[in-house]
PDB file of C-alpha atoms in Angstrom:
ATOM      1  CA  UNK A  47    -121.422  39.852 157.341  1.00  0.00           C
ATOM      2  CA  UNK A  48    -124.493  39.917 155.067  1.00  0.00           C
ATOM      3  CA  UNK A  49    -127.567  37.695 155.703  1.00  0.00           C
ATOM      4  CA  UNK A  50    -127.447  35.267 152.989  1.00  0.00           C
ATOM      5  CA  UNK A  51    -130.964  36.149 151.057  1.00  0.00           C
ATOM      6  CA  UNK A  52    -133.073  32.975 151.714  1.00  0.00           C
ATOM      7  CA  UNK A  53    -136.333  34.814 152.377  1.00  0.00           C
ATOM      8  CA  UNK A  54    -138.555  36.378 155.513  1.00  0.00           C
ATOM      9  CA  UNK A  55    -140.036  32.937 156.315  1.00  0.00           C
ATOM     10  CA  UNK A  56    -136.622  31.049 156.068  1.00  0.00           C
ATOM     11  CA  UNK A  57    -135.534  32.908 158.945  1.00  0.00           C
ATOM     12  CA  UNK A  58    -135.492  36.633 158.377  1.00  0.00           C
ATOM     13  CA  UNK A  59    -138.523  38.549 160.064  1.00  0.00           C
ATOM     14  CA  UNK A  60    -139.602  41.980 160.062  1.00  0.00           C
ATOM     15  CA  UNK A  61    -141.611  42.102 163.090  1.00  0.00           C
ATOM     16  CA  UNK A  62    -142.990  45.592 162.847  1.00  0.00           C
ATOM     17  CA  UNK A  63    -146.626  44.920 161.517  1.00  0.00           C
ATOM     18  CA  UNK A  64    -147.721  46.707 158.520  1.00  0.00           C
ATOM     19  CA  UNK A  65    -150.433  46.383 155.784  1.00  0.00           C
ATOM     20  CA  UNK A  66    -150.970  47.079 152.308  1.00  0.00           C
ATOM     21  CA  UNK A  67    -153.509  49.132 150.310  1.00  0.00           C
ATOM     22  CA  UNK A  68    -153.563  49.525 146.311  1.00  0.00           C
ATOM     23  CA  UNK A  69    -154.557  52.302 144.345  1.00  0.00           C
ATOM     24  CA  UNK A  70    -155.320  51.875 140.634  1.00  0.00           C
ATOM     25  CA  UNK A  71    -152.949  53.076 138.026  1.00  0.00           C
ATOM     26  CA  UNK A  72    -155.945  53.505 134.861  1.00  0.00           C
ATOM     27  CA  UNK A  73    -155.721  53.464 131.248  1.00  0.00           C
ATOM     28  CA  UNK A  74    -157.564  56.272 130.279  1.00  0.00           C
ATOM     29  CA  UNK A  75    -158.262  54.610 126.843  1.00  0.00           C
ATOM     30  CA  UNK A  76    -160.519  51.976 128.504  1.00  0.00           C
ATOM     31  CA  UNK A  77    -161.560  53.085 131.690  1.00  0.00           C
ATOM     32  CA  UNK A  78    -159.647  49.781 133.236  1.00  0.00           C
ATOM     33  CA  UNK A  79    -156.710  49.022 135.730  1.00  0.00           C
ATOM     34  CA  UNK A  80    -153.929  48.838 133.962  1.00  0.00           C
ATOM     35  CA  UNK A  81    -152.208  48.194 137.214  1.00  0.00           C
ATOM     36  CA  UNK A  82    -152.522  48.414 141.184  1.00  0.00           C
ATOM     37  CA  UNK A  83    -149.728  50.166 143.119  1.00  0.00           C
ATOM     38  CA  UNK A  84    -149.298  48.604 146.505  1.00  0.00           C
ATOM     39  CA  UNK A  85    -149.160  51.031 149.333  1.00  0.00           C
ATOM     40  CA  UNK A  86    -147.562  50.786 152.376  1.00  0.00           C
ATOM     41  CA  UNK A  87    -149.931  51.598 155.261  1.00  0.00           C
ATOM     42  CA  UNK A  88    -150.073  50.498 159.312  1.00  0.00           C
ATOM     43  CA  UNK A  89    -152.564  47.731 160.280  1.00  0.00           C
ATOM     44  CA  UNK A  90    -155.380  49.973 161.150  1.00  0.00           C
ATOM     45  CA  UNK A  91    -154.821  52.158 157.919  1.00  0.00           C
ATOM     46  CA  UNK A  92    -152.282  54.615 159.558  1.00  0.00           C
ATOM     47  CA  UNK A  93    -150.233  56.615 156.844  1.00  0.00           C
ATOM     48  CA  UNK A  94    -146.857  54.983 155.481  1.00  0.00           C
ATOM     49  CA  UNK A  95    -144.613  57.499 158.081  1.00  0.00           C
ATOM     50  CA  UNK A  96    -145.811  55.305 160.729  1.00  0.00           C
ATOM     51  CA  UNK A  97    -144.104  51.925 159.368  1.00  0.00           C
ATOM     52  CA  UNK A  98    -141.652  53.659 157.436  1.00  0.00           C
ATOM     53  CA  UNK A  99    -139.885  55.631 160.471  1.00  0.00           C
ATOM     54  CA  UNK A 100    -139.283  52.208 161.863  1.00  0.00           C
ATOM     55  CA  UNK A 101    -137.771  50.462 159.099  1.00  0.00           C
ATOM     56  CA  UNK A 102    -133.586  50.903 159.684  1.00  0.00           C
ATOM     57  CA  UNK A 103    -130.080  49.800 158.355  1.00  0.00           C
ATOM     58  CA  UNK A 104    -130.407  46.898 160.226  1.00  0.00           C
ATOM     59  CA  UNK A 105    -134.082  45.303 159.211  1.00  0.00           C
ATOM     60  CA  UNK A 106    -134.171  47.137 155.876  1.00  0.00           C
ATOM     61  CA  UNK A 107    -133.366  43.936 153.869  1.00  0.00           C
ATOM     62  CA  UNK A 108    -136.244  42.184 155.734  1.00  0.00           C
ATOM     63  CA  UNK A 109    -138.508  45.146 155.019  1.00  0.00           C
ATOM     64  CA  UNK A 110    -137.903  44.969 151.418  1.00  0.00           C
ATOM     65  CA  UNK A 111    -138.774  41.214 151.472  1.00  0.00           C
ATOM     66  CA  UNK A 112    -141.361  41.643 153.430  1.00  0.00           C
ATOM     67  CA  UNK A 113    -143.340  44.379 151.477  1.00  0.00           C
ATOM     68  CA  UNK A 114    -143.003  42.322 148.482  1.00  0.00           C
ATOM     69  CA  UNK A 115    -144.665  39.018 149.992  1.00  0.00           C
ATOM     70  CA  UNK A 116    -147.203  40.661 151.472  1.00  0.00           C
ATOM     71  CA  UNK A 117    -148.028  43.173 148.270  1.00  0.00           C
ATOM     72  CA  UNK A 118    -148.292  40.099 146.522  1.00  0.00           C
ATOM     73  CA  UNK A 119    -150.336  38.088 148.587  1.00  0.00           C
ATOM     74  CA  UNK A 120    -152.506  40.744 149.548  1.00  0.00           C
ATOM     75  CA  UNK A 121    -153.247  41.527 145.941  1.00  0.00           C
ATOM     76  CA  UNK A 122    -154.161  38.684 144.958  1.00  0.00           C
ATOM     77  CA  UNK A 123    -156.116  37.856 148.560  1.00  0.00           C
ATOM     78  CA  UNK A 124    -158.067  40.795 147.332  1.00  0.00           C
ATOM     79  CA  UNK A 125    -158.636  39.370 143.615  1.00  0.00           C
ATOM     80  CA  UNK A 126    -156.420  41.015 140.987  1.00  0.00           C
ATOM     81  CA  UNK A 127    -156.580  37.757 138.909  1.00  0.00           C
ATOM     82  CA  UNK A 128    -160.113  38.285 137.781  1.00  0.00           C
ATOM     83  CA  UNK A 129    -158.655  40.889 135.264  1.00  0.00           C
ATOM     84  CA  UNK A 130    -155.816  41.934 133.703  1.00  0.00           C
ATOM     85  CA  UNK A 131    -154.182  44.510 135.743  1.00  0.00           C
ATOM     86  CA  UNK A 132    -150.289  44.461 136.843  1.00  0.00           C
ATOM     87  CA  UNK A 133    -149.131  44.961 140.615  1.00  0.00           C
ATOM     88  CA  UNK A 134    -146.858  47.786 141.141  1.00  0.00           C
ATOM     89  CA  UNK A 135    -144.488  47.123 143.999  1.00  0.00           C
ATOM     90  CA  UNK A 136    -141.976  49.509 145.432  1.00  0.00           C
ATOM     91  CA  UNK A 137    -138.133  48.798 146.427  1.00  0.00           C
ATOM     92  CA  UNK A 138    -135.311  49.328 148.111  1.00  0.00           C
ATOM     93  CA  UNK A 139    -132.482  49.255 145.273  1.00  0.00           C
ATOM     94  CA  UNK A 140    -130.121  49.640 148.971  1.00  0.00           C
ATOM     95  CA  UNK A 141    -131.606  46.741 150.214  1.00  0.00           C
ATOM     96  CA  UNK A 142    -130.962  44.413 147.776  1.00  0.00           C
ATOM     97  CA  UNK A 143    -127.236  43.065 147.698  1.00  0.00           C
ATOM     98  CA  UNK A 144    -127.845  40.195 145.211  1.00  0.00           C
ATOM     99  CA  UNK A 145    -130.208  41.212 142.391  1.00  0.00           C
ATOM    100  CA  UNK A 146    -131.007  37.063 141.421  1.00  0.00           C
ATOM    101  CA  UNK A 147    -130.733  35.959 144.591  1.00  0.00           C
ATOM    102  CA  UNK A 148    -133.069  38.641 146.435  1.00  0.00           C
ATOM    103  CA  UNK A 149    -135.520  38.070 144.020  1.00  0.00           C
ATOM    104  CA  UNK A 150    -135.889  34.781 144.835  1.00  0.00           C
ATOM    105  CA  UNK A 151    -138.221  34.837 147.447  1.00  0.00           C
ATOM    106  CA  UNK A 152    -140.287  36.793 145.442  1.00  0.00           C
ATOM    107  CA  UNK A 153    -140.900  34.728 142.431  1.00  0.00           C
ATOM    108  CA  UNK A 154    -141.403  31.916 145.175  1.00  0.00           C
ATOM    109  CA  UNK A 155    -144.098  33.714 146.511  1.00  0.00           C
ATOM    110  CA  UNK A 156    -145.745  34.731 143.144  1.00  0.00           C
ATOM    111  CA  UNK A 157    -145.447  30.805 142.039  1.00  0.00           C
ATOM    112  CA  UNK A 158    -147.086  29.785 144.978  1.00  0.00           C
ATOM    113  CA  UNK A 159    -150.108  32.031 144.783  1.00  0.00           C
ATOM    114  CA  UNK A 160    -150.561  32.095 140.638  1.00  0.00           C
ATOM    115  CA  UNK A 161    -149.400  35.196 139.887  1.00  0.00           C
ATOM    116  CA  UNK A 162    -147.777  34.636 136.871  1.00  0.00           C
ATOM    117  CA  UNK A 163    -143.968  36.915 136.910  1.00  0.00           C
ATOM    118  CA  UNK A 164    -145.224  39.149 133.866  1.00  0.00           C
ATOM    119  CA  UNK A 165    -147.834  40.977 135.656  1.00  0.00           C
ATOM    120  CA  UNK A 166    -145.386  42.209 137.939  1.00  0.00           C
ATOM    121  CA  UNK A 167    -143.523  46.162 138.090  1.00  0.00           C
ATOM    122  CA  UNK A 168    -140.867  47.161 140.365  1.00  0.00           C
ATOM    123  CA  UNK A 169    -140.686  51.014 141.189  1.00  0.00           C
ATOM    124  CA  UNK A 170    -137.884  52.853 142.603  1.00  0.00           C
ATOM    125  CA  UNK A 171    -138.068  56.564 143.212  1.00  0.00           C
ATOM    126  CA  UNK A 172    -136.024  59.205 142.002  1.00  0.00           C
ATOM    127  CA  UNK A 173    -134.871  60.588 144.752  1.00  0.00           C
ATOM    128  CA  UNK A 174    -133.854  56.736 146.080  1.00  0.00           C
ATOM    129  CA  UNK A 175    -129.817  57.499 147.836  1.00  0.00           C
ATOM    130  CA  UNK A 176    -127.872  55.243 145.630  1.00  0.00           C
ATOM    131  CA  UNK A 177    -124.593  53.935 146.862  1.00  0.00           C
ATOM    132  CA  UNK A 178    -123.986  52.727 143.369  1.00  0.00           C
ATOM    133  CA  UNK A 179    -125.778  53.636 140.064  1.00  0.00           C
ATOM    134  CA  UNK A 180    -123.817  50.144 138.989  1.00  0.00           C
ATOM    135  CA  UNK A 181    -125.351  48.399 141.356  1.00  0.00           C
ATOM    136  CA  UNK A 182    -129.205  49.752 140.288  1.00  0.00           C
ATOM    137  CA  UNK A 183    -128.535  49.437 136.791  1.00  0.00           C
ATOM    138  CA  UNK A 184    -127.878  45.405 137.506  1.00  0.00           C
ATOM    139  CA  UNK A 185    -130.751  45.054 139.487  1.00  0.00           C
ATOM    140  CA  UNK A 186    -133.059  46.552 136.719  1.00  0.00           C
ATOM    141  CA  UNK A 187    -130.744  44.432 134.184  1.00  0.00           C
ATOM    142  CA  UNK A 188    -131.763  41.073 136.082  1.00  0.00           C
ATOM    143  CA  UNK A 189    -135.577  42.134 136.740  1.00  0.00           C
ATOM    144  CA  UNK A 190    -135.988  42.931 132.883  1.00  0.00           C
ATOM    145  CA  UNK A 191    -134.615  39.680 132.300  1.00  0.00           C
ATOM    146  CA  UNK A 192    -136.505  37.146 134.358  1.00  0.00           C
ATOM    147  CA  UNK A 193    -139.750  39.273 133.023  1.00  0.00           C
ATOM    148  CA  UNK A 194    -140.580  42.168 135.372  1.00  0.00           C
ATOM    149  CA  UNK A 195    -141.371  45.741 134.258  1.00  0.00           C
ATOM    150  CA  UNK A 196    -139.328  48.444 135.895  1.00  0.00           C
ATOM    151  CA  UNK A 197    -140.813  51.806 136.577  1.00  0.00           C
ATOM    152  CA  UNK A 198    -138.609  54.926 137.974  1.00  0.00           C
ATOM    153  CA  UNK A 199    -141.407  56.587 139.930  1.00  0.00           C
ATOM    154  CA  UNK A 200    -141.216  60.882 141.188  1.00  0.00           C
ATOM    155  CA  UNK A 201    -139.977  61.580 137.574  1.00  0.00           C
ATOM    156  CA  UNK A 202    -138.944  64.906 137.399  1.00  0.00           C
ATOM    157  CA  UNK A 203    -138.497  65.611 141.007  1.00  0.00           C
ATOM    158  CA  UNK A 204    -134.591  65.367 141.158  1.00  0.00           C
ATOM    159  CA  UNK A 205    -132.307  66.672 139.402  1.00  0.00           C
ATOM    160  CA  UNK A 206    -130.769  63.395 138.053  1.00  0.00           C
ATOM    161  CA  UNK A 207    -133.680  62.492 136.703  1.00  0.00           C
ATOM    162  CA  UNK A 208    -132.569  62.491 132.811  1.00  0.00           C
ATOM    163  CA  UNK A 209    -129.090  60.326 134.225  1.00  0.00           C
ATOM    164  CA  UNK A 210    -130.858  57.968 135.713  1.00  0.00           C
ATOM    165  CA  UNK A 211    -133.490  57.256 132.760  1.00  0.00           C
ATOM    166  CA  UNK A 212    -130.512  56.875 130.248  1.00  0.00           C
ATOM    167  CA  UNK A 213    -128.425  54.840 132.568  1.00  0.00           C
ATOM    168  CA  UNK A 214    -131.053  52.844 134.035  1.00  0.00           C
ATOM    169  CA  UNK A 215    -133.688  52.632 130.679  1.00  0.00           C
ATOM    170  CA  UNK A 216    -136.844  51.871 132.545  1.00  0.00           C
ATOM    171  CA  UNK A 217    -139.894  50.372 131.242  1.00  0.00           C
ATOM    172  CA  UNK A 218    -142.048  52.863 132.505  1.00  0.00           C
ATOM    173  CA  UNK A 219    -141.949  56.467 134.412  1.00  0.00           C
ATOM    174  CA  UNK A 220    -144.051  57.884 136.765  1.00  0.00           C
ATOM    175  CA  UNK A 221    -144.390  61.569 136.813  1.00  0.00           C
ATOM    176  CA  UNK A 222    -143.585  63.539 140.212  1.00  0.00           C
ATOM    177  CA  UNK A 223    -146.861  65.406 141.359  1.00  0.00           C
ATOM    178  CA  UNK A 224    -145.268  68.630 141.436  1.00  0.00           C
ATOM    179  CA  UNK A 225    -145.347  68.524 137.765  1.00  0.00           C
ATOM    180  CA  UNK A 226    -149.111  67.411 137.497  1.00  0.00           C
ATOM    181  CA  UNK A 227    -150.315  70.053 139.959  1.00  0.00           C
ATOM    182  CA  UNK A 228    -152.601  72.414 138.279  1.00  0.00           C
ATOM    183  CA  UNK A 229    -150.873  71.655 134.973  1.00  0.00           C
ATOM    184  CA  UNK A 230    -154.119  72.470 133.278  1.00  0.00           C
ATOM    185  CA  UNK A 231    -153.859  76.103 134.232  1.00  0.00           C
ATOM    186  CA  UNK A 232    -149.692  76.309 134.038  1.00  0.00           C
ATOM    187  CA  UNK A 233    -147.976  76.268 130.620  1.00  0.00           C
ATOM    188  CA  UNK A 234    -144.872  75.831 131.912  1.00  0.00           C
ATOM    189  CA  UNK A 235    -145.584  72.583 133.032  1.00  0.00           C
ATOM    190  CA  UNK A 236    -147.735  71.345 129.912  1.00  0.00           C
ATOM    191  CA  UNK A 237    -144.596  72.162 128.472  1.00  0.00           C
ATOM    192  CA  UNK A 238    -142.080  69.873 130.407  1.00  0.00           C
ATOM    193  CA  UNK A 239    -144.739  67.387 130.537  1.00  0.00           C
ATOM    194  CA  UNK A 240    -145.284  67.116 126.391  1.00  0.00           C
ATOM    195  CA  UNK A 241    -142.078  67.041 125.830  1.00  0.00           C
ATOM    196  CA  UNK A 242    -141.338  64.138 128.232  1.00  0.00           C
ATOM    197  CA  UNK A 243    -144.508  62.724 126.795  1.00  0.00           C
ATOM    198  CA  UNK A 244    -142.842  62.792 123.018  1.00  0.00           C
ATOM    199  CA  UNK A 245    -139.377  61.817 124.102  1.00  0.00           C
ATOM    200  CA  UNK A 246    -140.933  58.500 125.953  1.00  0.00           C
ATOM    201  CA  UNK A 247    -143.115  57.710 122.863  1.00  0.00           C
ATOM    202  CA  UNK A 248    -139.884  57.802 120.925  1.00  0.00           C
ATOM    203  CA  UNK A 249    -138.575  55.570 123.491  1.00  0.00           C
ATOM    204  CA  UNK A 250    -140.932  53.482 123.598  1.00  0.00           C
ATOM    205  CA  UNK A 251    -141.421  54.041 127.611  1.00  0.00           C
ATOM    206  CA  UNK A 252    -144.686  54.379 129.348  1.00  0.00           C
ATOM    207  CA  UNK A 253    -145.735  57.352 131.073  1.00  0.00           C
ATOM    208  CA  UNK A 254    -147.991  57.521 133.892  1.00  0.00           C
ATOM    209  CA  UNK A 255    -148.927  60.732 136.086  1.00  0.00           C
ATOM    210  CA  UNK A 256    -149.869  60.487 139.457  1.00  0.00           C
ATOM    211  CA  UNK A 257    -151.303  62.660 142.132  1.00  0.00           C
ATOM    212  CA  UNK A 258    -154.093  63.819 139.599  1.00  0.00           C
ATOM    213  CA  UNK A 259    -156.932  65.483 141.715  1.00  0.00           C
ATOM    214  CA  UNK A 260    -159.309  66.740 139.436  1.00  0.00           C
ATOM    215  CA  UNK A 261    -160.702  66.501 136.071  1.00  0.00           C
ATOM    216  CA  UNK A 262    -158.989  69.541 134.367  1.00  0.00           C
ATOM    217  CA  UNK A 263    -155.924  68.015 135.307  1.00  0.00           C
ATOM    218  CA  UNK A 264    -156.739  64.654 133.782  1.00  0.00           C
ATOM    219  CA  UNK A 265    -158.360  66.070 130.893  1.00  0.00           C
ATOM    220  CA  UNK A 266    -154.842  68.262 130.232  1.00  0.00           C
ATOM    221  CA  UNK A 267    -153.134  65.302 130.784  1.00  0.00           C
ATOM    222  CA  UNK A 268    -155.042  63.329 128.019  1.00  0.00           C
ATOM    223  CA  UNK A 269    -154.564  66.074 125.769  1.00  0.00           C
ATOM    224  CA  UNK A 270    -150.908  65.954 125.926  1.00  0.00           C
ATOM    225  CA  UNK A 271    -150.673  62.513 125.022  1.00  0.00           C
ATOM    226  CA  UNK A 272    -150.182  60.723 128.775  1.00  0.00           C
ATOM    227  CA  UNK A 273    -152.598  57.844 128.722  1.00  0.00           C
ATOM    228  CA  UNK A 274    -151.866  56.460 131.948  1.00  0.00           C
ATOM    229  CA  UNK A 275    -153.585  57.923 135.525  1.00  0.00           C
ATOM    230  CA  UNK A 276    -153.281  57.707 139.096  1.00  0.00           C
ATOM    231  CA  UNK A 277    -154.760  59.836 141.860  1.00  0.00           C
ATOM    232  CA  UNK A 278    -157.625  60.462 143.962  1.00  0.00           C
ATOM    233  CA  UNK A 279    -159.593  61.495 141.139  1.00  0.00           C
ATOM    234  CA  UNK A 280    -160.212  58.136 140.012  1.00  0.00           C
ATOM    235  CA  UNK A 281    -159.539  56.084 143.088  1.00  0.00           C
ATOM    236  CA  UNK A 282    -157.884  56.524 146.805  1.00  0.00           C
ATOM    237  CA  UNK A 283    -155.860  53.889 148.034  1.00  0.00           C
ATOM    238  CA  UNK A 284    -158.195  51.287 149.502  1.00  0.00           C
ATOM    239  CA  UNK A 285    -156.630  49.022 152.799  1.00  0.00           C
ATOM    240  CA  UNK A 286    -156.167  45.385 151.636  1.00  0.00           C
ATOM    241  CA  UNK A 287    -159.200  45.751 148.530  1.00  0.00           C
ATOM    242  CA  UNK A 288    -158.853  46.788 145.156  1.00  0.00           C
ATOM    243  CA  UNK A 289    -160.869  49.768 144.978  1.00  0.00           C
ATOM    244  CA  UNK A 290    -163.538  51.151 142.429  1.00  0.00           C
ATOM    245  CA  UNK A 291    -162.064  53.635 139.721  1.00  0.00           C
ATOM    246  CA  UNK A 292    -164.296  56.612 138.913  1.00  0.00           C
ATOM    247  CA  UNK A 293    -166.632  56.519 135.843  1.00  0.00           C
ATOM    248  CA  UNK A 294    -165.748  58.567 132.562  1.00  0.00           C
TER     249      UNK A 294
END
């Protein structure tokens, strides 16, 4: 029998502790956030592995709620209203049964705290098991519709990844690492990467690359039309603060 979705603090707990830290997604047009991705870490900073190998069948629906309360309060705890940027928050397409009522909780919590519904992305990975693509594709149906931006994130790193952004017509992609890696010295992956580029400006989907770790990468990137940033070359994640993003 499922757990009818009334929310971690109407009687479902997760009672591992975690934390959250943000790293800065950056428009490289103005230097600025264009959004914060929350970041699963332990209490003392520890990696995600050491929450994540805890979270099960069993609590994964209270995990999922969880993660989005506290992204949420966290961020704004840490003061992402004093400018424009979006908060990034990853889920569990498995964990959520209901897509209107799961998300209920959520847009309680974001009322409560002023964060108005708009500045908020939902990310799913790639390489996320899917029972049913059905399923996703309803979830991402009722996000877009109450007013949330939905990002597929490791683009590239599976091999359904051109399925999934037909079927599931994100508002945004996030391109897998392994394809930014030293793309400023590999033409084979300038290659993939403009193309994708063109295909998502035709689309009218945002691209953002991630895992960027030095300039020549994010100067290649630039140059083939990505706007969008992430990595420690502009920012590592910073536990429970919005960290500072590297001059031009």
């Amino acid at each position: 029998m499922r757990k009818i979705c009334t929310g971690c603090r109407d009687g479902i707990d997760f009672e591992i502790p975690f934390a959250m830290a943000f790293q800065p997604i950056v428009d490289t047009t103005t230097g600025l956030p264009f959004a914060y991705e929350a970041l699963i870490r332990g209490t003392a900073g520890e990696g995600a592995y050491s929450v994540l190998s805890q979270v099960t069948e069993a609590n994964r629906y209270s995990f999922d709620q969880a993660c989005r309360v506290k992204a949420i309060e966290t961020a704004m705890a840490a003061g992402i209203m004093a400018g424009d940027a979006r908060l990034s928050i990853n889920f569990l397409p498995n964990a959520v049964y209901s897509p209107l009522a799961c998300i209920q909780l959520t847009m309680r919590t974001a009322q409560s705290v002023g964060l108005p519904i708009d500045r908020l992305i939902f990310e799913f990975t790639e390489n996320e098991q899917m029972g049913s693509p059905e399923h996703v594709a309803s979830i991402i149906d009722t996000y877009k519709q109450i007013g949330f931006a939905v990002a597929i994130d490791d683009f590239g790193s599976g091999h359904s990844g051109l399925d999934r952004f037909v079927r599931f017509a994100p508002d945004e992609i996030k391109l897998d690492m392994a394809l930014v890696r030293d793309i400023d010295t590999d033409p084979r992956r300038r290659a993939i990467v403009r193309s994708i580029a063109a295909m998502c400006r035709e689309l009218d989907t945002l691209v953002i690359a991630e895992g960027i770790e030095t300039e020549a990468e994010a100067a290649a990137l630039i140059e083939l039309g990505v706007r969008y940033h992430q990595g420690y070359w502009y920012a590592r994640p910073a536990l429970e603060a919005l960290p500072s993003i590297r001059a031009a």
